[in-house]
PDB file of C-alpha atoms in Angstrom:
ATOM      1  CA  MET F   1      83.137 -43.462-135.121  1.00 52.00           C
ATOM      2  CA  PHE F   2      84.342 -44.029-131.550  1.00 64.00           C
ATOM      3  CA  ASP F   3      87.256 -46.310-130.970  1.00 77.00           C
ATOM      4  CA  ILE F   4      85.844 -48.278-128.048  1.00 79.00           C
ATOM      5  CA  GLY F   5      87.055 -51.825-127.624  1.00 87.00           C
ATOM      6  CA  PHE F   6      85.613 -54.793-125.816  1.00 88.00           C
ATOM      7  CA  TRP F   7      87.408 -54.110-122.521  1.00 91.00           C
ATOM      8  CA  GLU F   8      86.261 -50.503-122.470  1.00 90.00           C
ATOM      9  CA  LEU F   9      82.640 -51.661-122.884  1.00 84.00           C
ATOM     10  CA  ILE F  10      83.073 -54.153-120.026  1.00 90.00           C
ATOM     11  CA  LEU F  11      84.490 -51.383-117.804  1.00 92.00           C
ATOM     12  CA  ILE F  12      81.555 -49.069-118.662  1.00 88.00           C
ATOM     13  CA  ALA F  13      79.074 -51.888-117.906  1.00 87.00           C
ATOM     14  CA  VAL F  14      80.696 -52.635-114.528  1.00 91.00           C
ATOM     15  CA  VAL F  15      80.768 -48.955-113.541  1.00 91.00           C
ATOM     16  CA  GLY F  16      77.139 -48.563-114.654  1.00 89.00           C
ATOM     17  CA  LEU F  17      76.154 -51.635-112.650  1.00 89.00           C
ATOM     18  CA  VAL F  18      77.887 -50.313-109.543  1.00 92.00           C
ATOM     19  CA  VAL F  19      76.530 -46.768-109.885  1.00 91.00           C
ATOM     20  CA  LEU F  20      72.959 -47.500-111.030  1.00 89.00           C
ATOM     21  CA  GLY F  21      72.395 -50.944-109.618  1.00 89.00           C
ATOM     22  CA  PRO F  22      70.846 -53.952-111.326  1.00 88.00           C
ATOM     23  CA  GLU F  23      67.308 -52.539-111.202  1.00 90.00           C
ATOM     24  CA  ARG F  24      67.898 -49.234-112.976  1.00 91.00           C
ATOM     25  CA  LEU F  25      70.668 -50.287-115.395  1.00 89.00           C
ATOM     26  CA  PRO F  26      68.340 -51.843-118.058  1.00 90.00           C
ATOM     27  CA  VAL F  27      66.148 -48.725-118.047  1.00 92.00           C
ATOM     28  CA  ALA F  28      69.207 -46.492-118.432  1.00 90.00           C
ATOM     29  CA  ILE F  29      70.517 -48.619-121.301  1.00 89.00           C
ATOM     30  CA  ARG F  30      67.119 -48.393-123.050  1.00 94.00           C
ATOM     31  CA  ASN F  31      67.055 -44.603-122.674  1.00 94.00           C
ATOM     32  CA  VAL F  32      70.582 -44.225-124.003  1.00 91.00           C
ATOM     33  CA  SER F  33      69.813 -46.482-126.972  1.00 93.00           C
ATOM     34  CA  ARG F  34      66.705 -44.375-127.761  1.00 97.00           C
ATOM     35  CA  TRP F  35      68.782 -41.189-127.710  1.00 96.00           C
ATOM     36  CA  VAL F  36      71.406 -42.729-129.960  1.00 94.00           C
ATOM     37  CA  GLY F  37      68.702 -43.966-132.356  1.00 96.00           C
ATOM     38  CA  ALA F  38      67.060 -40.535-132.462  1.00 97.00           C
ATOM     39  CA  ALA F  39      70.422 -38.889-133.132  1.00 96.00           C
ATOM     40  CA  ARG F  40      71.127 -41.331-135.976  1.00 95.00           C
ATOM     41  CA  ARG F  41      67.707 -40.740-137.554  1.00 96.00           C
ATOM     42  CA  MET F  42      68.165 -36.980-137.313  1.00 96.00           C
ATOM     43  CA  ALA F  43      71.629 -37.194-138.867  1.00 96.00           C
ATOM     44  CA  GLY F  44      70.250 -39.386-141.658  1.00 96.00           C
ATOM     45  CA  SER F  45      67.428 -36.971-142.432  1.00 95.00           C
ATOM     46  CA  VAL F  46      69.836 -34.014-142.485  1.00 96.00           C
ATOM     47  CA  ARG F  47      72.128 -35.945-144.831  1.00 96.00           C
ATOM     48  CA  ASP F  48      69.208 -36.791-147.151  1.00 93.00           C
ATOM     49  CA  GLU F  49      68.050 -33.160-147.233  1.00 93.00           C
ATOM     50  CA  LEU F  50      71.572 -31.957-148.036  1.00 94.00           C
ATOM     51  CA  GLU F  51      71.862 -34.500-150.855  1.00 93.00           C
ATOM     52  CA  GLN F  52      68.555 -33.303-152.310  1.00 90.00           C
ATOM     53  CA  GLU F  53      69.627 -29.672-152.101  1.00 90.00           C
ATOM     54  CA  LEU F  54      72.944 -30.459-153.801  1.00 90.00           C
ATOM     55  CA  LYS F  55      71.129 -32.298-156.595  1.00 87.00           C
ATOM     56  CA  ILE F  56      68.759 -29.361-157.078  1.00 85.00           C
ATOM     57  CA  GLN F  57      71.685 -26.953-157.167  1.00 87.00           C
ATOM     58  CA  GLU F  58      73.470 -29.135-159.730  1.00 85.00           C
ATOM     59  CA  LEU F  59      70.343 -29.246-161.904  1.00 81.00           C
ATOM     60  CA  GLN F  60      70.026 -25.455-161.722  1.00 82.00           C
ATOM     61  CA  GLU F  61      73.655 -25.010-162.727  1.00 84.00           C
ATOM     62  CA  ASN F  62      73.192 -27.394-165.647  1.00 79.00           C
ATOM     63  CA  LEU F  63      70.088 -25.492-166.725  1.00 76.00           C
ATOM     64  CA  LYS F  64      72.018 -22.201-166.663  1.00 80.00           C
ATOM     65  CA  LYS F  65      74.744 -23.783-168.793  1.00 78.00           C
ATOM     66  CA  ALA F  66      72.122 -25.078-171.203  1.00 72.00           C
ATOM     67  CA  GLU F  67      70.507 -21.647-171.471  1.00 75.00           C
ATOM     68  CA  GLN F  68      73.895 -20.089-172.177  1.00 75.00           C
ATOM     69  CA  MET F  69      74.526 -22.659-174.912  1.00 71.00           C
ATOM     70  CA  GLY F  70      71.200 -21.813-176.510  1.00 69.00           C
ATOM     71  CA  MET F  71      69.622 -25.214-175.680  1.00 65.00           C
ATOM     72  CA  GLN F  72      71.280 -26.706-178.765  1.00 66.00           C
ATOM     73  CA  ASN F  73      74.194 -29.113-179.090  1.00 69.00           C
ATOM     74  CA  LEU F  74      74.053 -29.947-175.387  1.00 68.00           C
ATOM     75  CA  SER F  75      76.180 -32.600-173.778  1.00 75.00           C
ATOM     76  CA  PRO F  76      74.262 -35.731-172.731  1.00 79.00           C
ATOM     77  CA  ASP F  77      74.496 -34.796-169.039  1.00 77.00           C
ATOM     78  CA  LEU F  78      73.100 -31.329-169.659  1.00 74.00           C
ATOM     79  CA  GLN F  79      70.353 -32.698-171.901  1.00 77.00           C
ATOM     80  CA  GLN F  80      69.363 -35.220-169.225  1.00 81.00           C
ATOM     81  CA  SER F  81      69.227 -32.466-166.589  1.00 77.00           C
ATOM     82  CA  VAL F  82      67.090 -30.285-168.850  1.00 75.00           C
ATOM     83  CA  ASP F  83      64.734 -33.197-169.503  1.00 81.00           C
ATOM     84  CA  GLU F  84      64.438 -33.903-165.771  1.00 81.00           C
ATOM     85  CA  LEU F  85      63.644 -30.256-165.062  1.00 78.00           C
ATOM     86  CA  LYS F  86      61.037 -30.138-167.830  1.00 79.00           C
ATOM     87  CA  LYS F  87      59.384 -33.277-166.465  1.00 82.00           C
ATOM     88  CA  ALA F  88      59.379 -31.876-162.940  1.00 78.00           C
ATOM     89  CA  ALA F  89      57.860 -28.622-164.190  1.00 75.00           C
ATOM     90  CA  GLU F  90      55.126 -30.534-166.042  1.00 77.00           C
ATOM     91  CA  ASP F  91      54.346 -32.577-162.923  1.00 73.00           C
ATOM     92  CA  VAL F  92      54.033 -29.408-160.861  1.00 69.00           C
ATOM     93  CA  GLN F  93      51.807 -27.653-163.406  1.00 68.00           C
ATOM     94  CA  ARG F  94      49.565 -30.660-164.164  1.00 64.00           C
ATOM     95  CA  PRO F  95      47.111 -30.060-161.263  1.00 62.00           C
ATOM     96  CA  TYR F  96      46.696 -26.436-162.352  1.00 62.00           C
ATOM     97  CA  ALA F  97      46.323 -27.130-166.069  1.00 56.00           C
ATOM     98  CA  PRO F  98      43.090 -25.872-167.651  1.00 60.00           C
ATOM     99  CA  LYS F  99      40.395 -28.386-168.549  1.00 57.00           C
ATOM    100  CA  SER F 100      40.642 -30.077-171.918  1.00 55.00           C
ATOM    101  CA  GLU F 101      38.685 -28.670-174.845  1.00 50.00           C
ATOM    102  CA  SER F 102      36.074 -31.466-174.746  1.00 49.00           C
ATOM    103  CA  GLU F 103      35.101 -30.700-171.148  1.00 49.00           C
ATOM    104  CA  PRO F 104      34.007 -27.075-171.753  1.00 50.00           C
ATOM    105  CA  ALA F 105      31.870 -28.258-174.677  1.00 46.00           C
ATOM    106  CA  ALA F 106      30.190 -30.805-172.408  1.00 46.00           C
ATOM    107  CA  ASP F 107      29.675 -28.122-169.758  1.00 48.00           C
ATOM    108  CA  ALA F 108      28.098 -25.814-172.351  1.00 47.00           C
ATOM    109  CA  ALA F 109      25.758 -28.611-173.510  1.00 46.00           C
ATOM    110  CA  ASN F 110      24.672 -29.216-169.926  1.00 47.00           C
ATOM    111  CA  ALA F 111      24.067 -25.512-169.379  1.00 47.00           C
ATOM    112  CA  SER F 112      21.779 -25.242-172.433  1.00 46.00           C
ATOM    113  CA  SER F 113      19.692 -28.301-171.487  1.00 46.00           C
ATOM    114  CA  PRO F 114      16.580 -27.836-169.407  1.00 48.00           C
ATOM    115  CA  THR F 115      17.211 -27.972-165.680  1.00 49.00           C
ATOM    116  CA  LYS F 116      15.071 -29.202-162.841  1.00 48.00           C
ATOM    117  CA  ASP F 117      12.903 -26.859-160.864  1.00 49.00           C
ATOM    118  CA  LYS F 118      14.850 -24.658-158.565  1.00 47.00           C
ATOM    119  CA  THR F 119      12.340 -25.353-155.804  1.00 50.00           C
ATOM    120  CA  GLU F 120      13.466 -28.960-155.387  1.00 43.00           C
TER     121      GLU F 120
END
Protein backbone atom coordinates (compact mmCIF):
# COMPACT_ATOMS: atom_id res chain seq x y z
CA MET A 1 0.00 0.00 0.00
CA PHE A 2 2.38 2.72 1.21
CA ASP A 3 6.04 2.38 0.49
CA ILE A 4 7.37 3.30 3.92
CA GLY A 5 10.67 1.79 4.94
CA PHE A 6 12.27 1.25 8.30
CA TRP A 7 14.13 4.58 8.36
CA GLU A 8 10.99 6.51 7.50
CA LEU A 9 9.19 4.86 10.45
CA ILE A 10 12.08 5.76 12.77
CA LEU A 11 11.94 9.39 11.57
CA ILE A 12 8.15 9.53 12.15
CA ALA A 13 8.61 8.05 15.65
CA VAL A 14 11.32 10.58 16.55
CA VAL A 15 9.26 13.52 15.26
CA GLY A 16 6.20 12.22 17.13
CA LEU A 17 8.24 11.85 20.31
CA VAL A 18 9.56 15.39 20.01
CA VAL A 19 6.19 16.94 19.14
CA LEU A 20 3.90 14.96 21.47
CA GLY A 21 6.27 13.98 24.23
CA PRO A 22 6.66 10.60 25.90
CA GLU A 23 3.39 10.89 27.84
CA ARG A 24 1.00 11.51 24.95
CA LEU A 25 2.75 9.47 22.22
CA PRO A 26 1.33 6.04 23.28
CA VAL A 27 -2.20 7.47 23.39
CA ALA A 28 -1.76 9.00 19.94
CA ILE A 29 -0.43 5.72 18.54
CA ARG A 30 -3.44 3.86 20.00
CA ASN A 31 -5.87 6.35 18.44
CA VAL A 32 -4.20 6.14 15.05
CA SER A 33 -4.21 2.34 15.16
CA ARG A 34 -7.95 2.38 16.00
CA TRP A 35 -8.66 4.64 13.03
CA VAL A 36 -6.63 2.43 10.72
CA GLY A 37 -8.42 -0.67 12.04
CA ALA A 38 -11.83 0.94 11.54
CA ALA A 39 -10.89 1.97 8.00
CA ARG A 40 -9.75 -1.58 7.21
CA ARG A 41 -12.96 -3.10 8.59
CA MET A 42 -15.06 -0.65 6.60
CA ALA A 43 -13.12 -1.39 3.42
CA GLY A 44 -13.53 -5.12 4.03
CA SER A 45 -17.28 -4.84 4.53
CA VAL A 46 -17.64 -2.73 1.37
CA ARG A 47 -15.61 -5.31 -0.56
CA ASP A 48 -17.78 -8.16 0.77
CA GLU A 49 -20.99 -6.32 -0.16
CA LEU A 50 -19.69 -5.63 -3.67
CA GLU A 51 -18.75 -9.30 -4.11
CA GLN A 52 -22.25 -10.35 -3.03
CA GLU A 53 -23.87 -7.88 -5.42
CA LEU A 54 -21.69 -9.09 -8.30
CA LYS A 55 -22.62 -12.70 -7.54
CA ILE A 56 -26.32 -11.80 -7.46
CA GLN A 57 -25.98 -9.95 -10.76
CA GLU A 58 -24.19 -12.94 -12.31
CA LEU A 59 -26.94 -15.29 -11.11
CA GLN A 60 -29.61 -13.00 -12.58
CA GLU A 61 -27.80 -12.89 -15.92
CA ASN A 62 -27.51 -16.67 -15.94
CA LEU A 63 -31.21 -16.98 -15.15
CA LYS A 64 -32.08 -14.67 -18.07
CA LYS A 65 -29.91 -16.80 -20.36
CA ALA A 66 -31.62 -19.93 -19.09
CA GLU A 67 -35.06 -18.44 -19.68
CA GLN A 68 -34.06 -17.49 -23.21
CA MET A 69 -32.85 -21.04 -23.84
CA GLY A 70 -36.17 -22.41 -22.66
CA MET A 71 -34.70 -24.01 -19.49
CA GLN A 72 -33.63 -27.03 -21.55
CA ASN A 73 -30.19 -28.17 -22.68
CA LEU A 74 -28.50 -25.74 -20.30
CA SER A 75 -24.78 -25.62 -19.76
CA PRO A 76 -23.64 -26.95 -16.37
CA ASP A 77 -22.87 -23.44 -15.10
CA LEU A 78 -26.31 -22.16 -16.05
CA GLN A 79 -27.99 -25.23 -14.56
CA GLN A 80 -26.09 -24.75 -11.30
CA SER A 81 -27.12 -21.08 -11.17
CA VAL A 82 -30.76 -21.99 -11.81
CA ASP A 83 -30.63 -24.62 -9.06
CA GLU A 84 -29.11 -22.12 -6.62
CA LEU A 85 -31.82 -19.58 -7.41
CA LYS A 86 -34.57 -22.17 -7.00
CA LYS A 87 -33.15 -23.21 -3.63
CA ALA A 88 -32.90 -19.59 -2.50
CA ALA A 89 -36.49 -18.97 -3.58
CA GLU A 90 -37.68 -22.04 -1.65
CA ASP A 91 -35.80 -20.89 1.46
CA VAL A 92 -37.42 -17.46 1.24
CA GLN A 93 -40.93 -18.86 0.72
CA ARG A 94 -40.69 -21.61 3.37
CA PRO A 95 -41.77 -19.40 6.33
CA TYR A 96 -44.81 -18.23 4.36
CA ALA A 97 -45.84 -21.65 3.07
CA PRO A 98 -49.37 -22.75 4.00
CA LYS A 99 -49.81 -25.41 6.67
CA SER A 100 -49.65 -29.02 5.58
CA GLU A 101 -52.88 -30.88 4.84
CA SER A 102 -52.74 -32.89 8.09
CA GLU A 103 -52.70 -29.76 10.26
CA PRO A 104 -56.04 -28.33 9.02
CA ALA A 105 -57.66 -31.72 9.64
CA ALA A 106 -56.34 -31.70 13.20
CA ASP A 107 -57.58 -28.13 13.65
CA ALA A 108 -61.03 -29.13 12.38
CA ALA A 109 -61.14 -32.09 14.80
CA ASN A 110 -60.27 -29.79 17.69
CA ALA A 111 -62.94 -27.31 16.65
CA SER A 112 -65.68 -29.99 16.62
CA SER A 113 -64.73 -31.39 20.05
CA PRO A 114 -66.43 -30.02 23.13
CA THR A 115 -64.68 -27.03 24.63
CA LYS A 116 -64.35 -25.87 28.19
CA ASP A 117 -66.69 -23.33 29.65
CA LYS A 118 -66.08 -19.87 28.38
CA THR A 119 -66.38 -18.53 31.91
CA GLU A 120 -63.09 -20.10 33.02
